[in-house]
């Protein structure tokens, strides 16, 4: 540990001690470490394991991780699954468009050819993901966003996507997923869809032996770049655009009000923030979201608790955005967009009132969904010396680690924890803190098990009937079992 970190840790420990002794409700360090009931032996072993990626991954793969709160099922599906689906549907891979299509007059490979040739299959898989991405030669941002259109024809059913996600969560010890999946629009169709998804979830858990449960909730995505037909190629009409976007937002918010108890819990805006529409219409989009949110709360004040919003905000760098939008993307998403969580937040350092914003996010517990692999692959923000993680962490703004699009990025939640440990030198106690944060700042209903977001301080009587508190207690037990097992495994790994 570097000298400055030692001093920081010592200061945090001192203030925690002070707050425990003198000020029970005092502000605690959000970027902190879970010490309560943590095995010092396991924490010590982790410090050694951190020096080698294979040892680190072996440790983290089965470490309990709580939740993944920022996950797009379309981007989470691995390209090999898309290939299987393309073969089953007899699609062809268009070598000019680099896309799966039903038929084409361009040169192409048939599904049979892809099955039988490693090099042809490799060409298709690389076009549809960031697999073997040659960073020095190509632009990860464009490759990433283009991938969705290229594989759209091969995407399996939403139930199949969910099966892949839940299966992966079980084996990586994740308890809860918030998936950005658009439900149908009609009320009856939403009800049927929720039942089908629930059946797929249960079936996957039972096929895996039934010992590990994974809960799932949904976040309704709105495409920031979506346009009504009349504006696709015709002249721009602001009135027509705003009418269209209002309908999109109204539809999503109404679904949340109606179905939040059954798992549709939040709204997000998708797609690149640097696109022309997103850049020029950002203020209009925020104004519409604000107006529609307030309208539903005025109709029924109880809606305020249901209408959660988490927005992709500040997924920008100077390479992809002019300077001006980065001055207020995150602050406006909170002030006007009602965002209680921020996706990425990469451009925070360019905010006009960066320290005021950090203070506000700390005080209101506005969490940031940090997606390290995605930031590296899409925007080339790689390494602890470039990423703004420490701005948030050191200011005690809550953060959680998320996958974003693990299939296209060729990653998973285990690797997000590995990268966080490697890039920012985090300890085992810090990673435990991040795992608890993922449940604490989720949209799970009910009160927390902990006092004021401090995962070293349990409430004297656990909240009754709280789903969130129940999962947090479950995570405490998961860690207890993991550490008991690791103590045995450490003997095997003893250095000689
Ligand atoms: Zn995202």
PDB file of N, CA, C and O in Angstrom, residues 278-312:
ATOM      1  N   UNK A 278     -28.671  12.948 -29.902  1.00  0.00           N
ATOM      2  CA  UNK A 278     -28.448  13.030 -28.463  1.00  0.00           C
ATOM      3  C   UNK A 278     -27.785  14.360 -28.073  1.00  0.00           C
ATOM      4  O   UNK A 278     -28.140  14.988 -27.073  1.00  0.00           O
ATOM      5  N   UNK A 279     -26.828  14.772 -28.900  1.00  0.00           N
ATOM      6  CA  UNK A 279     -26.103  16.020 -28.596  1.00  0.00           C
ATOM      7  C   UNK A 279     -27.011  17.239 -28.743  1.00  0.00           C
ATOM      8  O   UNK A 279     -27.036  18.117 -27.888  1.00  0.00           O
ATOM      9  N   UNK A 280     -27.815  17.272 -29.819  1.00  0.00           N
ATOM     10  CA  UNK A 280     -28.610  18.486 -30.052  1.00  0.00           C
ATOM     11  C   UNK A 280     -29.926  18.480 -29.260  1.00  0.00           C
ATOM     12  O   UNK A 280     -30.492  19.538 -29.009  1.00  0.00           O
ATOM     13  N   UNK A 281     -30.406  17.289 -28.890  1.00  0.00           N
ATOM     14  CA  UNK A 281     -31.719  17.207 -28.234  1.00  0.00           C
ATOM     15  C   UNK A 281     -31.619  16.912 -26.734  1.00  0.00           C
ATOM     16  O   UNK A 281     -32.633  16.694 -26.081  1.00  0.00           O
ATOM     17  N   UNK A 282     -30.409  16.855 -26.179  1.00  0.00           N
ATOM     18  CA  UNK A 282     -30.262  16.470 -24.776  1.00  0.00           C
ATOM     19  C   UNK A 282     -31.135  17.317 -23.844  1.00  0.00           C
ATOM     20  O   UNK A 282     -31.874  16.805 -23.013  1.00  0.00           O
ATOM     21  N   UNK A 283     -31.089  18.635 -24.023  1.00  0.00           N
ATOM     22  CA  UNK A 283     -31.851  19.515 -23.142  1.00  0.00           C
ATOM     23  C   UNK A 283     -33.350  19.279 -23.306  1.00  0.00           C
ATOM     24  O   UNK A 283     -34.089  19.206 -22.313  1.00  0.00           O
ATOM     25  N   UNK A 284     -33.802  19.108 -24.552  1.00  0.00           N
ATOM     26  CA  UNK A 284     -35.233  18.844 -24.793  1.00  0.00           C
ATOM     27  C   UNK A 284     -35.619  17.514 -24.152  1.00  0.00           C
ATOM     28  O   UNK A 284     -36.686  17.403 -23.518  1.00  0.00           O
ATOM     29  N   UNK A 285     -34.761  16.506 -24.284  1.00  0.00           N
ATOM     30  CA  UNK A 285     -35.059  15.187 -23.704  1.00  0.00           C
ATOM     31  C   UNK A 285     -35.192  15.276 -22.176  1.00  0.00           C
ATOM     32  O   UNK A 285     -36.100  14.686 -21.576  1.00  0.00           O
ATOM     33  N   UNK A 286     -34.299  16.040 -21.549  1.00  0.00           N
ATOM     34  CA  UNK A 286     -34.355  16.185 -20.093  1.00  0.00           C
ATOM     35  C   UNK A 286     -35.612  16.948 -19.667  1.00  0.00           C
ATOM     36  O   UNK A 286     -36.261  16.615 -18.678  1.00  0.00           O
ATOM     37  N   UNK A 287     -35.944  17.977 -20.438  1.00  0.00           N
ATOM     38  CA  UNK A 287     -37.134  18.785 -20.124  1.00  0.00           C
ATOM     39  C   UNK A 287     -38.393  17.916 -20.191  1.00  0.00           C
ATOM     40  O   UNK A 287     -39.260  17.979 -19.317  1.00  0.00           O
ATOM     41  N   UNK A 288     -38.457  17.075 -21.229  1.00  0.00           N
ATOM     42  CA  UNK A 288     -39.628  16.202 -21.398  1.00  0.00           C
ATOM     43  C   UNK A 288     -39.697  15.189 -20.261  1.00  0.00           C
ATOM     44  O   UNK A 288     -40.762  14.954 -19.669  1.00  0.00           O
ATOM     45  N   UNK A 289     -38.558  14.605 -19.921  1.00  0.00           N
ATOM     46  CA  UNK A 289     -38.538  13.620 -18.827  1.00  0.00           C
ATOM     47  C   UNK A 289     -38.992  14.268 -17.517  1.00  0.00           C
ATOM     48  O   UNK A 289     -39.799  13.702 -16.770  1.00  0.00           O
ATOM     49  N   UNK A 290     -38.490  15.476 -17.269  1.00  0.00           N
ATOM     50  CA  UNK A 290     -38.862  16.206 -16.053  1.00  0.00           C
ATOM     51  C   UNK A 290     -40.375  16.461 -16.013  1.00  0.00           C
ATOM     52  O   UNK A 290     -41.054  16.205 -15.015  1.00  0.00           O
ATOM     53  N   UNK A 291     -40.906  16.933 -17.141  1.00  0.00           N
ATOM     54  CA  UNK A 291     -42.330  17.280 -17.201  1.00  0.00           C
ATOM     55  C   UNK A 291     -43.211  16.037 -16.993  1.00  0.00           C
ATOM     56  O   UNK A 291     -44.157  16.044 -16.214  1.00  0.00           O
ATOM     57  N   UNK A 292     -42.857  14.940 -17.667  1.00  0.00           N
ATOM     58  CA  UNK A 292     -43.667  13.724 -17.574  1.00  0.00           C
ATOM     59  C   UNK A 292     -43.569  13.091 -16.185  1.00  0.00           C
ATOM     60  O   UNK A 292     -44.531  12.562 -15.650  1.00  0.00           O
ATOM     61  N   UNK A 293     -42.381  13.151 -15.601  1.00  0.00           N
ATOM     62  CA  UNK A 293     -42.167  12.620 -14.252  1.00  0.00           C
ATOM     63  C   UNK A 293     -43.036  13.396 -13.251  1.00  0.00           C
ATOM     64  O   UNK A 293     -43.757  12.804 -12.455  1.00  0.00           O
ATOM     65  N   UNK A 294     -42.984  14.727 -13.371  1.00  0.00           N
ATOM     66  CA  UNK A 294     -43.768  15.571 -12.457  1.00  0.00           C
ATOM     67  C   UNK A 294     -45.276  15.381 -12.657  1.00  0.00           C
ATOM     68  O   UNK A 294     -46.049  15.421 -11.706  1.00  0.00           O
ATOM     69  N   UNK A 295     -45.677  15.188 -13.897  1.00  0.00           N
ATOM     70  CA  UNK A 295     -47.106  15.005 -14.195  1.00  0.00           C
ATOM     71  C   UNK A 295     -47.640  13.760 -13.471  1.00  0.00           C
ATOM     72  O   UNK A 295     -48.699  13.800 -12.824  1.00  0.00           O
ATOM     73  N   UNK A 296     -46.882  12.667 -13.540  1.00  0.00           N
ATOM     74  CA  UNK A 296     -47.346  11.432 -12.897  1.00  0.00           C
ATOM     75  C   UNK A 296     -47.307  11.516 -11.368  1.00  0.00           C
ATOM     76  O   UNK A 296     -48.128  10.927 -10.685  1.00  0.00           O
ATOM     77  N   UNK A 297     -46.356  12.286 -10.855  1.00  0.00           N
ATOM     78  CA  UNK A 297     -46.279  12.463  -9.398  1.00  0.00           C
ATOM     79  C   UNK A 297     -47.404  13.381  -8.919  1.00  0.00           C
ATOM     80  O   UNK A 297     -47.967  13.178  -7.843  1.00  0.00           O
ATOM     81  N   UNK A 298     -47.764  14.389  -9.767  1.00  0.00           N
ATOM     82  CA  UNK A 298     -48.888  15.272  -9.403  1.00  0.00           C
ATOM     83  C   UNK A 298     -50.194  14.483  -9.389  1.00  0.00           C
ATOM     84  O   UNK A 298     -51.067  14.725  -8.544  1.00  0.00           O
ATOM     85  N   UNK A 299     -50.333  13.524 -10.300  1.00  0.00           N
ATOM     86  CA  UNK A 299     -51.541  12.684 -10.333  1.00  0.00           C
ATOM     87  C   UNK A 299     -51.666  11.852  -9.071  1.00  0.00           C
ATOM     88  O   UNK A 299     -52.752  11.637  -8.544  1.00  0.00           O
ATOM     89  N   UNK A 300     -50.509  11.348  -8.597  1.00  0.00           N
ATOM     90  CA  UNK A 300     -50.504  10.541  -7.387  1.00  0.00           C
ATOM     91  C   UNK A 300     -49.136  10.647  -6.716  1.00  0.00           C
ATOM     92  O   UNK A 300     -48.149  10.086  -7.227  1.00  0.00           O
ATOM     93  N   UNK A 301     -49.029  11.356  -5.588  1.00  0.00           N
ATOM     94  CA  UNK A 301     -47.716  11.569  -4.954  1.00  0.00           C
ATOM     95  C   UNK A 301     -46.979  10.265  -4.636  1.00  0.00           C
ATOM     96  O   UNK A 301     -45.750  10.239  -4.578  1.00  0.00           O
ATOM     97  N   UNK A 302     -47.731   9.159  -4.464  1.00  0.00           N
ATOM     98  CA  UNK A 302     -47.080   7.872  -4.168  1.00  0.00           C
ATOM     99  C   UNK A 302     -46.227   7.391  -5.346  1.00  0.00           C
ATOM    100  O   UNK A 302     -45.323   6.559  -5.180  1.00  0.00           O
ATOM    101  N   UNK A 303     -46.489   7.941  -6.538  1.00  0.00           N
ATOM    102  CA  UNK A 303     -45.691   7.543  -7.714  1.00  0.00           C
ATOM    103  C   UNK A 303     -44.221   7.951  -7.590  1.00  0.00           C
ATOM    104  O   UNK A 303     -43.359   7.372  -8.256  1.00  0.00           O
ATOM    105  N   UNK A 304     -43.940   8.959  -6.770  1.00  0.00           N
ATOM    106  CA  UNK A 304     -42.557   9.446  -6.643  1.00  0.00           C
ATOM    107  C   UNK A 304     -41.621   8.328  -6.192  1.00  0.00           C
ATOM    108  O   UNK A 304     -40.477   8.248  -6.628  1.00  0.00           O
ATOM    109  N   UNK A 305     -42.097   7.444  -5.323  1.00  0.00           N
ATOM    110  CA  UNK A 305     -41.257   6.343  -4.851  1.00  0.00           C
ATOM    111  C   UNK A 305     -41.056   5.271  -5.915  1.00  0.00           C
ATOM    112  O   UNK A 305     -40.070   4.555  -5.913  1.00  0.00           O
ATOM    113  N   UNK A 306     -42.024   5.162  -6.797  1.00  0.00           N
ATOM    114  CA  UNK A 306     -41.947   4.106  -7.823  1.00  0.00           C
ATOM    115  C   UNK A 306     -41.113   4.526  -9.029  1.00  0.00           C
ATOM    116  O   UNK A 306     -40.448   3.697  -9.637  1.00  0.00           O
ATOM    117  N   UNK A 307     -41.181   5.812  -9.385  1.00  0.00           N
ATOM    118  CA  UNK A 307     -40.601   6.266 -10.654  1.00  0.00           C
ATOM    119  C   UNK A 307     -39.093   6.486 -10.563  1.00  0.00           C
ATOM    120  O   UNK A 307     -38.612   7.616 -10.477  1.00  0.00           O
ATOM    121  N   UNK A 308     -38.347   5.371 -10.590  1.00  0.00           N
ATOM    122  CA  UNK A 308     -36.887   5.472 -10.550  1.00  0.00           C
ATOM    123  C   UNK A 308     -36.367   5.763 -11.953  1.00  0.00           C
ATOM    124  O   UNK A 308     -36.933   5.306 -12.950  1.00  0.00           O
ATOM    125  N   UNK A 309     -35.281   6.519 -11.982  1.00  0.00           N
ATOM    126  CA  UNK A 309     -34.627   6.826 -13.255  1.00  0.00           C
ATOM    127  C   UNK A 309     -33.129   6.620 -13.076  1.00  0.00           C
ATOM    128  O   UNK A 309     -32.557   7.102 -12.097  1.00  0.00           O
ATOM    129  N   UNK A 310     -32.512   5.861 -13.968  1.00  0.00           N
ATOM    130  CA  UNK A 310     -31.039   5.812 -13.984  1.00  0.00           C
ATOM    131  C   UNK A 310     -30.584   6.102 -15.399  1.00  0.00           C
ATOM    132  O   UNK A 310     -31.011   5.443 -16.334  1.00  0.00           O
ATOM    133  N   UNK A 311     -29.778   7.115 -15.556  1.00  0.00           N
ATOM    134  CA  UNK A 311     -29.438   7.570 -16.910  1.00  0.00           C
ATOM    135  C   UNK A 311     -27.967   7.352 -17.246  1.00  0.00           C
ATOM    136  O   UNK A 311     -27.099   7.608 -16.408  1.00  0.00           O
ATOM    137  N   UNK A 312     -27.724   6.858 -18.467  1.00  0.00           N
ATOM    138  CA  UNK A 312     -26.367   6.907 -18.996  1.00  0.00           C
ATOM    139  C   UNK A 312     -26.032   8.397 -19.081  1.00  0.00           C
ATOM    140  O   UNK A 312     -26.761   9.152 -19.739  1.00  0.00           O
TER     141      UNK A 312
END
